[in-house]
mmCIF file of C-alpha atoms and ligand atoms in Angstrom:
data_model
loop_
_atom_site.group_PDB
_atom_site.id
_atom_site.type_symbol
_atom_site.label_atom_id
_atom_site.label_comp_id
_atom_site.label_asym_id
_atom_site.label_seq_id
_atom_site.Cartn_x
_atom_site.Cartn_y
_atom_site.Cartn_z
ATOM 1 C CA UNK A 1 -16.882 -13.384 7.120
ATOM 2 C CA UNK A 2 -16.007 -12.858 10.731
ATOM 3 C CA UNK A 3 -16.550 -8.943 11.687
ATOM 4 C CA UNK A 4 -13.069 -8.469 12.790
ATOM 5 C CA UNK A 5 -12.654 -4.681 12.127
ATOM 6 C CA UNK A 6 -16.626 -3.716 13.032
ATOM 7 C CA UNK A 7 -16.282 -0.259 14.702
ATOM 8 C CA UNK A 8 -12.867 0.296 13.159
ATOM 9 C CA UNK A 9 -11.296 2.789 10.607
ATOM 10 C CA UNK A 10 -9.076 1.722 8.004
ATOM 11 C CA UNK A 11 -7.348 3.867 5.385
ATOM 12 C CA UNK A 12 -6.255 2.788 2.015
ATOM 13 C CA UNK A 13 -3.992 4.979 -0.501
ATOM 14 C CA UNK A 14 -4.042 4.080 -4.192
ATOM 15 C CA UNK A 15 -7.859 2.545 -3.662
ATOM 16 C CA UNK A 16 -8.650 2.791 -7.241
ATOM 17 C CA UNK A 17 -6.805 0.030 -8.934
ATOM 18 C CA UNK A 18 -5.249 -3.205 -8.109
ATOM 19 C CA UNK A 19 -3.600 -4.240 -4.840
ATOM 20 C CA UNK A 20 -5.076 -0.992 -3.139
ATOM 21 C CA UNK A 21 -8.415 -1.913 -4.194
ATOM 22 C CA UNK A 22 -8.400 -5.386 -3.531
ATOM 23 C CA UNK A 23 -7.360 -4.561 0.099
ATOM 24 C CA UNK A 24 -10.474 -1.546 0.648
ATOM 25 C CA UNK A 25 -12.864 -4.226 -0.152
ATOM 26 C CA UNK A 26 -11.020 -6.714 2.302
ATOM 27 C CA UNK A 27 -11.552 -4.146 5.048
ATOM 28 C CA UNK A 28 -15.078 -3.636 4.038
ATOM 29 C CA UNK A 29 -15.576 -7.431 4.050
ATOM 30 C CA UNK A 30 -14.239 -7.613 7.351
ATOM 31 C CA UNK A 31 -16.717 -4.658 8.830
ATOM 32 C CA UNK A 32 -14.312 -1.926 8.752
ATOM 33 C CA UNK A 33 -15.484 1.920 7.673
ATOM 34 C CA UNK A 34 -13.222 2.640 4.691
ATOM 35 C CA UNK A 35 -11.258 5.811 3.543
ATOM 36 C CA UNK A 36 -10.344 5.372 -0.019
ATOM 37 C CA UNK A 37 -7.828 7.458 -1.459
ATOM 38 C CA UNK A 38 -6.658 8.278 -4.627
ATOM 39 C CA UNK A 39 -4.817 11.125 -6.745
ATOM 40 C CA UNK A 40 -7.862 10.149 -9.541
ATOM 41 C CA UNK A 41 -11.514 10.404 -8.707
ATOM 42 C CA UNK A 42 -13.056 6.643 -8.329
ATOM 43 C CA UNK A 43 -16.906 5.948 -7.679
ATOM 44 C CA UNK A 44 -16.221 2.139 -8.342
ATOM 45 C CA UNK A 45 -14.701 1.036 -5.377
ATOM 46 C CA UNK A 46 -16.739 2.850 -2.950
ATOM 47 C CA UNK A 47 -19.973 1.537 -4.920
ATOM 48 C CA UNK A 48 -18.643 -1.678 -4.764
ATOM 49 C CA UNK A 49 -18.271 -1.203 -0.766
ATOM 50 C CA UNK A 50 -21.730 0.561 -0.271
ATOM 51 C CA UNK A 51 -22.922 -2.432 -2.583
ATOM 52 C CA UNK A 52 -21.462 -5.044 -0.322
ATOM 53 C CA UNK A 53 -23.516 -3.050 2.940
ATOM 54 C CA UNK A 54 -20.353 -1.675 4.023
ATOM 55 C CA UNK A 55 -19.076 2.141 4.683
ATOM 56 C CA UNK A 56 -16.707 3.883 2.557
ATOM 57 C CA UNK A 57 -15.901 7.591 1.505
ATOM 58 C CA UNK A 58 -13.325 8.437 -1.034
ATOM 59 C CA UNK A 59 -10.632 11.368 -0.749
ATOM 60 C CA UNK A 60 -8.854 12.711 -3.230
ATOM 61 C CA UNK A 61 -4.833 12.936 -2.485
ATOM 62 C CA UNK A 62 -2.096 13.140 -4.264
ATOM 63 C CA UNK A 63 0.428 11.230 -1.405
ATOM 64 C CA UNK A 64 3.798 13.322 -2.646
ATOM 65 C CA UNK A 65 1.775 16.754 -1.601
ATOM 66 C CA UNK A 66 2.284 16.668 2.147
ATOM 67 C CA UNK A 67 -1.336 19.618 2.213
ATOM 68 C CA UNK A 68 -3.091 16.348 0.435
ATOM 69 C CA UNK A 69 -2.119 13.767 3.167
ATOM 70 C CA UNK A 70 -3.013 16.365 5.916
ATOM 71 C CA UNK A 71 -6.091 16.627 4.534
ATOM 72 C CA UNK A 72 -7.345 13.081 3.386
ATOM 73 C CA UNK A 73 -6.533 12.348 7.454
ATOM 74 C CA UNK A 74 -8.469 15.104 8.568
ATOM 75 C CA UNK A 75 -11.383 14.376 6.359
ATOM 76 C CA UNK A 76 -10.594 10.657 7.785
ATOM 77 C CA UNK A 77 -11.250 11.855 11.400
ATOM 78 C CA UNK A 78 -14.444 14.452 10.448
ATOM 79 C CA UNK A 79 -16.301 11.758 8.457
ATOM 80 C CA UNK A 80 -15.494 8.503 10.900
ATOM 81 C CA UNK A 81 -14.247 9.892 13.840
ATOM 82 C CA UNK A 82 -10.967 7.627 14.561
ATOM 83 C CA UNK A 83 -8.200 6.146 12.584
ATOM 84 C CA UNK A 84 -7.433 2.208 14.186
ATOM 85 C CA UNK A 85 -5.179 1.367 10.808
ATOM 86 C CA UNK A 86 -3.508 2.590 7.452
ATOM 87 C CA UNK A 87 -2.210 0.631 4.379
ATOM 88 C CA UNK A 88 -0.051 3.194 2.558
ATOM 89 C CA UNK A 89 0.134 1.389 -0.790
ATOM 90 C CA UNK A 90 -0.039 4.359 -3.699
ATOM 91 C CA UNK A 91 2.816 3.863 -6.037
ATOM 92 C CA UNK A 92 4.479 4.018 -9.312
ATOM 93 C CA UNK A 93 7.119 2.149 -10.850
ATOM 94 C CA UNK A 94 8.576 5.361 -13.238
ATOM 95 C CA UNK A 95 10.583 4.738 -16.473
ATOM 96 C CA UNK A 96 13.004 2.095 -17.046
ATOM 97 C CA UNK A 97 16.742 2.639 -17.415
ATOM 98 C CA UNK A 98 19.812 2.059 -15.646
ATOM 99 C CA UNK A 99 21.117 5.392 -13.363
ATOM 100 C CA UNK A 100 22.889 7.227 -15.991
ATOM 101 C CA UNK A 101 20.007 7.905 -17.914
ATOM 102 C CA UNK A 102 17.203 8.351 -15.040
ATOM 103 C CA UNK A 103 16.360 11.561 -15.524
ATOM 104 C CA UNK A 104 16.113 13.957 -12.556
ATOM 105 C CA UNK A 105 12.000 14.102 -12.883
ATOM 106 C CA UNK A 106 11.494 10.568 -12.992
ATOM 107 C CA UNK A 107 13.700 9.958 -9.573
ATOM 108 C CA UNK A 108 12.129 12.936 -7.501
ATOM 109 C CA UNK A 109 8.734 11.414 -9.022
ATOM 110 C CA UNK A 110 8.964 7.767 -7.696
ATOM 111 C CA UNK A 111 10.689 8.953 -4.375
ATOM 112 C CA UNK A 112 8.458 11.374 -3.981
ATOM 113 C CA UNK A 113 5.436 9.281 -4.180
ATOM 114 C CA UNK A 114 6.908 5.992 -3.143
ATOM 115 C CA UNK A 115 9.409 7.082 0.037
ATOM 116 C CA UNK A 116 8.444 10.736 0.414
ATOM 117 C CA UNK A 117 4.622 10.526 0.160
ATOM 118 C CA UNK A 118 4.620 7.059 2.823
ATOM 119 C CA UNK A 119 6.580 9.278 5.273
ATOM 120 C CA UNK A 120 4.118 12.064 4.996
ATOM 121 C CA UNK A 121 1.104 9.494 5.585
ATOM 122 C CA UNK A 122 2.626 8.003 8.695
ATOM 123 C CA UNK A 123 3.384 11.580 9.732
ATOM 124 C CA UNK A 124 -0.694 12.550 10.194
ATOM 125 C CA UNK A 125 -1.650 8.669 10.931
ATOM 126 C CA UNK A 126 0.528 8.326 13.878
ATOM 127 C CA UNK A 127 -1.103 10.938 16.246
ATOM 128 C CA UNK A 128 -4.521 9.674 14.889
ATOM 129 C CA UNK A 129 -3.888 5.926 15.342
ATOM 130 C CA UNK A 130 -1.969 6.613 18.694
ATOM 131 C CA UNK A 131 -5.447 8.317 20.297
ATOM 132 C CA UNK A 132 -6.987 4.514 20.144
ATOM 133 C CA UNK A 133 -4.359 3.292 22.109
ATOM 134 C CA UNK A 134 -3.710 0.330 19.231
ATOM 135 C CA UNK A 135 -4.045 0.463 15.700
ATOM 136 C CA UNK A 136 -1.703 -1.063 12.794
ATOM 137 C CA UNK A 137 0.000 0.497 9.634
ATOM 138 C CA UNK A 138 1.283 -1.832 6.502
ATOM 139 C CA UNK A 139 3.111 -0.142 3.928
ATOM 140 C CA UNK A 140 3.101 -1.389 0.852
ATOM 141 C CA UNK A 141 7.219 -1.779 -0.634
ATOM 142 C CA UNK A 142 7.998 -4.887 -3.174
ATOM 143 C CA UNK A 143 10.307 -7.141 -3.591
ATOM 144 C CA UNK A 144 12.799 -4.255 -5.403
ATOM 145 C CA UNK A 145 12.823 -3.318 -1.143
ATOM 146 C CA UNK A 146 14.597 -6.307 -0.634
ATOM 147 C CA UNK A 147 16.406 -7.097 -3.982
ATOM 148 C CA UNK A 148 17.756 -5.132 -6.736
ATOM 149 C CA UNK A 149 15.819 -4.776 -9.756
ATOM 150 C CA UNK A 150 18.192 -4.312 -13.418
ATOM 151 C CA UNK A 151 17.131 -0.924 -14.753
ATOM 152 C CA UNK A 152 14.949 0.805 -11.934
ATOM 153 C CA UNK A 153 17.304 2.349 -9.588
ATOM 154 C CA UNK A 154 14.568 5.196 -8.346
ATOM 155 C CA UNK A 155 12.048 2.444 -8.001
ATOM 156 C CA UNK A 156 14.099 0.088 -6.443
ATOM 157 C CA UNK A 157 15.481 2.712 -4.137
ATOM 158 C CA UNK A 158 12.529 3.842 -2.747
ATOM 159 C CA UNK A 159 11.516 0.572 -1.867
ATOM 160 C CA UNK A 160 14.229 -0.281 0.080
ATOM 161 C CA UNK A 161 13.850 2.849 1.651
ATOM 162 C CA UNK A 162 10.218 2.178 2.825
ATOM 163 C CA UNK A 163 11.462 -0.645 4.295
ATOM 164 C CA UNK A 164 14.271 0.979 6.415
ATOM 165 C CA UNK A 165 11.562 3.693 7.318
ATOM 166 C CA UNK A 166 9.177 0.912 8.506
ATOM 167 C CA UNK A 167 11.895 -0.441 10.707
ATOM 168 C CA UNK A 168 12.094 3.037 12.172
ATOM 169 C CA UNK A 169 9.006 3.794 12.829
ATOM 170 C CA UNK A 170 8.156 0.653 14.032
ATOM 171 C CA UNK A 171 11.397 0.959 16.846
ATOM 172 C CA UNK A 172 9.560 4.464 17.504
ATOM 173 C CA UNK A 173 6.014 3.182 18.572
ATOM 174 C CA UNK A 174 6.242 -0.107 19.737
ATOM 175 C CA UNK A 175 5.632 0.567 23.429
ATOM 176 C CA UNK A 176 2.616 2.637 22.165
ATOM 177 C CA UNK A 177 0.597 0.395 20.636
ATOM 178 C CA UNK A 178 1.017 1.131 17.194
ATOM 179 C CA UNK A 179 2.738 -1.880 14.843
ATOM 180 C CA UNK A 180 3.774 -0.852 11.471
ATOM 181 C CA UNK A 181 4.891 -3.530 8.786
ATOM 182 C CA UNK A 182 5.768 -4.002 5.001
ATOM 183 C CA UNK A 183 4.580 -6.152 2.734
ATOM 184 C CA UNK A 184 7.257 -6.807 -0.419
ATOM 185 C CA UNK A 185 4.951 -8.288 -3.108
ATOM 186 C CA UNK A 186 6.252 -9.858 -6.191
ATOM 187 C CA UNK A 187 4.679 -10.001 -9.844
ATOM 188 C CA UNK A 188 1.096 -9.220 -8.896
ATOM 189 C CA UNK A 189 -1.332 -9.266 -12.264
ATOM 190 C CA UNK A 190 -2.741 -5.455 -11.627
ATOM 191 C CA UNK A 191 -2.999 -2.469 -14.047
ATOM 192 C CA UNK A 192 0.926 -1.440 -12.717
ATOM 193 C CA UNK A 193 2.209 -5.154 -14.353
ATOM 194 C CA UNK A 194 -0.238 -4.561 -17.076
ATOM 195 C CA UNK A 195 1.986 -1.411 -17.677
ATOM 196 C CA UNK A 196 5.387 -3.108 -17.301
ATOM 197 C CA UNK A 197 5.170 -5.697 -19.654
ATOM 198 C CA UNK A 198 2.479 -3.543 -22.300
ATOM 199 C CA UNK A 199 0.703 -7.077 -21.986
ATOM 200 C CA UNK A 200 3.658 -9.321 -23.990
ATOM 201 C CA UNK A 201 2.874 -12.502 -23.391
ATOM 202 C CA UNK A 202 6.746 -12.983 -23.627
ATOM 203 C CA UNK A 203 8.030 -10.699 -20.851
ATOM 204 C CA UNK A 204 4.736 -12.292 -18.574
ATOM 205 C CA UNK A 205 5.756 -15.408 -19.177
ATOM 206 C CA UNK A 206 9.393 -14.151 -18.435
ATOM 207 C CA UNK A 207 8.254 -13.584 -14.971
ATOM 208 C CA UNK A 208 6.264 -16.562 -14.167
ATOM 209 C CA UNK A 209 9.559 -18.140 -15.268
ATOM 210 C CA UNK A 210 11.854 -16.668 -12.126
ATOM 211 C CA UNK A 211 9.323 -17.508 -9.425
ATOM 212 C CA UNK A 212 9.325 -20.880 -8.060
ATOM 213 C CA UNK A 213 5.144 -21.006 -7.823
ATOM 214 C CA UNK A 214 5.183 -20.689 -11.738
ATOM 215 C CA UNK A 215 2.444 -17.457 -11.523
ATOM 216 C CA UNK A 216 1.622 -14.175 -11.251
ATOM 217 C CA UNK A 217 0.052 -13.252 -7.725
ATOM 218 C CA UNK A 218 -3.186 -11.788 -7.414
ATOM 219 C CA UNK A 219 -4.391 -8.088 -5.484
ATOM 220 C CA UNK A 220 -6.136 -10.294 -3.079
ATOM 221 C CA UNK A 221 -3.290 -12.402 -1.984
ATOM 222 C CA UNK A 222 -1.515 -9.698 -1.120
ATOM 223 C CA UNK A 223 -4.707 -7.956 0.615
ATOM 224 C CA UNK A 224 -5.053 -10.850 2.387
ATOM 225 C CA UNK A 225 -1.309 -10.274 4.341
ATOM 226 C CA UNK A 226 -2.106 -6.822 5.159
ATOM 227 C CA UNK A 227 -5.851 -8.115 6.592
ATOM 228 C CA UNK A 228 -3.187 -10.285 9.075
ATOM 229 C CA UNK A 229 -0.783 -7.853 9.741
ATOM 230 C CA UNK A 230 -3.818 -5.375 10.850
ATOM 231 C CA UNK A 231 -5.498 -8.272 12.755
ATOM 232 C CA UNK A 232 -4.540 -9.879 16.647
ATOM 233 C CA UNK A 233 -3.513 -12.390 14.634
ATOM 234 C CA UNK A 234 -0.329 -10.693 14.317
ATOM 235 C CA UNK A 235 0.432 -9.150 17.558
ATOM 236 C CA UNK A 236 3.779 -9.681 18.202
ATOM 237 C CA UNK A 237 4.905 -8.605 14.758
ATOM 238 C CA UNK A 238 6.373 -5.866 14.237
ATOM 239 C CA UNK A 239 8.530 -4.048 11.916
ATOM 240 C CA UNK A 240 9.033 -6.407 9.524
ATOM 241 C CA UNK A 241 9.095 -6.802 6.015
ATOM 242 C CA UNK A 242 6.992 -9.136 4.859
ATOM 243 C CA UNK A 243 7.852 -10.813 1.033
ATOM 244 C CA UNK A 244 4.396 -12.218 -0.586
ATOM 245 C CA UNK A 245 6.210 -13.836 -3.909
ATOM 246 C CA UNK A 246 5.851 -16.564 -4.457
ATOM 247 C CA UNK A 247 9.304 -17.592 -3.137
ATOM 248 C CA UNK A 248 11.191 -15.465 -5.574
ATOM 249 C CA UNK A 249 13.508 -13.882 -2.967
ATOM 250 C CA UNK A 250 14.312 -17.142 -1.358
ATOM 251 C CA UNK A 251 16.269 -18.478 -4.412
HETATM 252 P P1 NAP B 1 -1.662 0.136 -9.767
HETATM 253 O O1 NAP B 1 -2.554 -0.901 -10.304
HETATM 254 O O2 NAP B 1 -1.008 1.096 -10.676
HETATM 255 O O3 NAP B 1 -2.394 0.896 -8.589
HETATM 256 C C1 NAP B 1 -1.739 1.937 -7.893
HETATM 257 C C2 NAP B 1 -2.748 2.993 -7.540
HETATM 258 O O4 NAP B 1 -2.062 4.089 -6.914
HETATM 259 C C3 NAP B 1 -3.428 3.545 -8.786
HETATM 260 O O5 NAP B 1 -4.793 3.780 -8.520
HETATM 261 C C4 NAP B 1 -2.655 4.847 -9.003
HETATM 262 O O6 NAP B 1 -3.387 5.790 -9.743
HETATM 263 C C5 NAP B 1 -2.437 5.279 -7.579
HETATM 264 N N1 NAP B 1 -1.416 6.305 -7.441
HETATM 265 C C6 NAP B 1 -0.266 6.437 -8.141
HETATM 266 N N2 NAP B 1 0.386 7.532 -7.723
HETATM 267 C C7 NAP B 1 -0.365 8.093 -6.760
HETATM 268 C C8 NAP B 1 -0.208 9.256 -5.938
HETATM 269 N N3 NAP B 1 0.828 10.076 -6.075
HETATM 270 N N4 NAP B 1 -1.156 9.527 -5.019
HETATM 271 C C9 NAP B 1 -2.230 8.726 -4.900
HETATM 272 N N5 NAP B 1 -2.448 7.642 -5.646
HETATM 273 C C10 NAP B 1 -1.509 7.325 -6.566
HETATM 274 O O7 NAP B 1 -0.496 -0.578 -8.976
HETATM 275 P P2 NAP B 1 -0.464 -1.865 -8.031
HETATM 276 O O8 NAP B 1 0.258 -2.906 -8.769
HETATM 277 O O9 NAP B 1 -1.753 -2.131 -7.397
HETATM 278 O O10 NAP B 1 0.577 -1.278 -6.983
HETATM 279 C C11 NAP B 1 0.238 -0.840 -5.688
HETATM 280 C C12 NAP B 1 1.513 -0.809 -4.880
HETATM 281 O O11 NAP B 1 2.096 -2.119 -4.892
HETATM 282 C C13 NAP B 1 2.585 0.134 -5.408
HETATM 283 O O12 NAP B 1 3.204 0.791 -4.341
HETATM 284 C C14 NAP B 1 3.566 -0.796 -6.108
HETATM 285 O O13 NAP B 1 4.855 -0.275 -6.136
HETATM 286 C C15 NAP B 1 3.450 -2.024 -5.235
HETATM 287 N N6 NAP B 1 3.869 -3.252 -5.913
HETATM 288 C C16 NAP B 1 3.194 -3.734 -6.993
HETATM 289 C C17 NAP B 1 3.627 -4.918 -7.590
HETATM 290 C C18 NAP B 1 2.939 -5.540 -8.770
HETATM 291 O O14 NAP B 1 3.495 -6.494 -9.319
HETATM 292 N N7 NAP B 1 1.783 -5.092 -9.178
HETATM 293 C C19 NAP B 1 4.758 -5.569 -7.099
HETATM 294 C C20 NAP B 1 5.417 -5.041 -5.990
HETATM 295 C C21 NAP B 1 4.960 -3.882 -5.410
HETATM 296 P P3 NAP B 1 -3.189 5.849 -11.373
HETATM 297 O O15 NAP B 1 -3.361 4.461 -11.878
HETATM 298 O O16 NAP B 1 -4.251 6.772 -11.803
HETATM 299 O O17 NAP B 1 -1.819 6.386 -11.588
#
């Protein structure tokens, strides 16, 4: 695979599992050193990336705990020396139920990690990225950024609020360098999905149902999109929100 990202530094929160994973080994494949991140200690991914000849080092960091973010960045900078680009993907989709009965804890949880703990990120990648003169940051929102979702108003609020803040930030820095995008994936098979549905083949086949393609996406398509919006491939892109779903918000 073409070297595209040899001497760079790329970042990925919420490495251990699904989309987040998928796109650390799409860095690695690509010849970037990788910062994994997680709020769990993993071994597998970064084996999988020393495995593959690559270089990876995992930090743990909780994204809602701004003294985590600082310091997954620093150790970023003392164990690679630079920061070129930063997929801020950690997530969770928090418990079901219409606003009435989302409890307090379950809305300062999702915004915390999902609005909250993106902001922090872009708060201690920014002066890092900006000291290369060009770099790239994808956040990682869904399609419950750009449509409403029955029964997940915290989940579907912080989404659309990561894609707002993307907007912003992207105004902010665009004569600097610095492009920052969203992706807004739909039904992607990963542990998250795995949660939703509690594996009925019913509610699966529920959501294959509303998306024109007929399936589920997979990690790697969606790794694939950030790989482009990191790349020159993309250069004159920037804060946009980016839908990979199969055509489910174009109905
Ligand atoms: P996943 O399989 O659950 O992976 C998310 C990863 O983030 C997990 O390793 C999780 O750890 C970690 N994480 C959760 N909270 C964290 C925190 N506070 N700090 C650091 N890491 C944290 O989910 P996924 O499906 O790959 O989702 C990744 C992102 O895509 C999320 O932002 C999600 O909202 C978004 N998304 C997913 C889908 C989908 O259909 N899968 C669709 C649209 C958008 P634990 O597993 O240990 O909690």
């Amino acid at each position: 695979m073409e070297q595209i990202f040899k001497n760079n530094v790329a970042l990925v929160t919420g490495s251990s599992y699904g989309i987040g994973k998928a796109t650390a080994i799409a860095f690695a494949q690509r010849g970037a050193k990788v910062v994994l991140s997680d709020w769990k200690e993993d071994i597998e991914t970064v084996r999988i990336i020393h495995e593959m000849g690559g270089e990876a080092v995992f930090v743990l960091c909780d994204v809602s705990k701004e003294e985590d973010v600082k310091a997954m960045v620093q150790t970023a900078i003392r164990h690679f020396g630079r920061l070129d680009y930063a997929f801020n993907n950690a997530g969770v989709e928090g418990e079901p139920g219409a606003a009435p009965v989302c409890t307090n804890e379950n809305w300062e949880k999702v915004i915390g990690i999902n609005l909250t703990g993106a902001w922090y990120c872009m708060k201690y990648q920014i002066p890092e990225i900006l000291k290369q003169g060009k770099g790239a940051i994808v956040n990682n929102a869904s399609i419950a950024g750009l449509v409403g979702f029955q029964g997940m108003p915290a989940y579907v609020a912080s989404k659309h609020g990561l894609v707002g803040l993307t907007k912003n930030v992207a105004l902010d820095f665009a004569q600097q360098g610095l492009r920052v995008n969203v992706v807004c994936p739909g039904v992607i098979q990963t542990p998250m999905i795995d949660r939703f549905t509690g594996g009925n083949e019913e509610a699966i086949e529920q959501f294959k149902a509303r998306k024109p393609m007929g399936r589920i996406g997979q990690p790697e398509e969606i790794a694939e999109t950030v790989m482009f919006l990191c790349s020159d491939a993309s250069s004159f892109i920037t804060g946009q929100a980016i839908a990979v779903d199969g055509g489910w918000t174009v109905q």
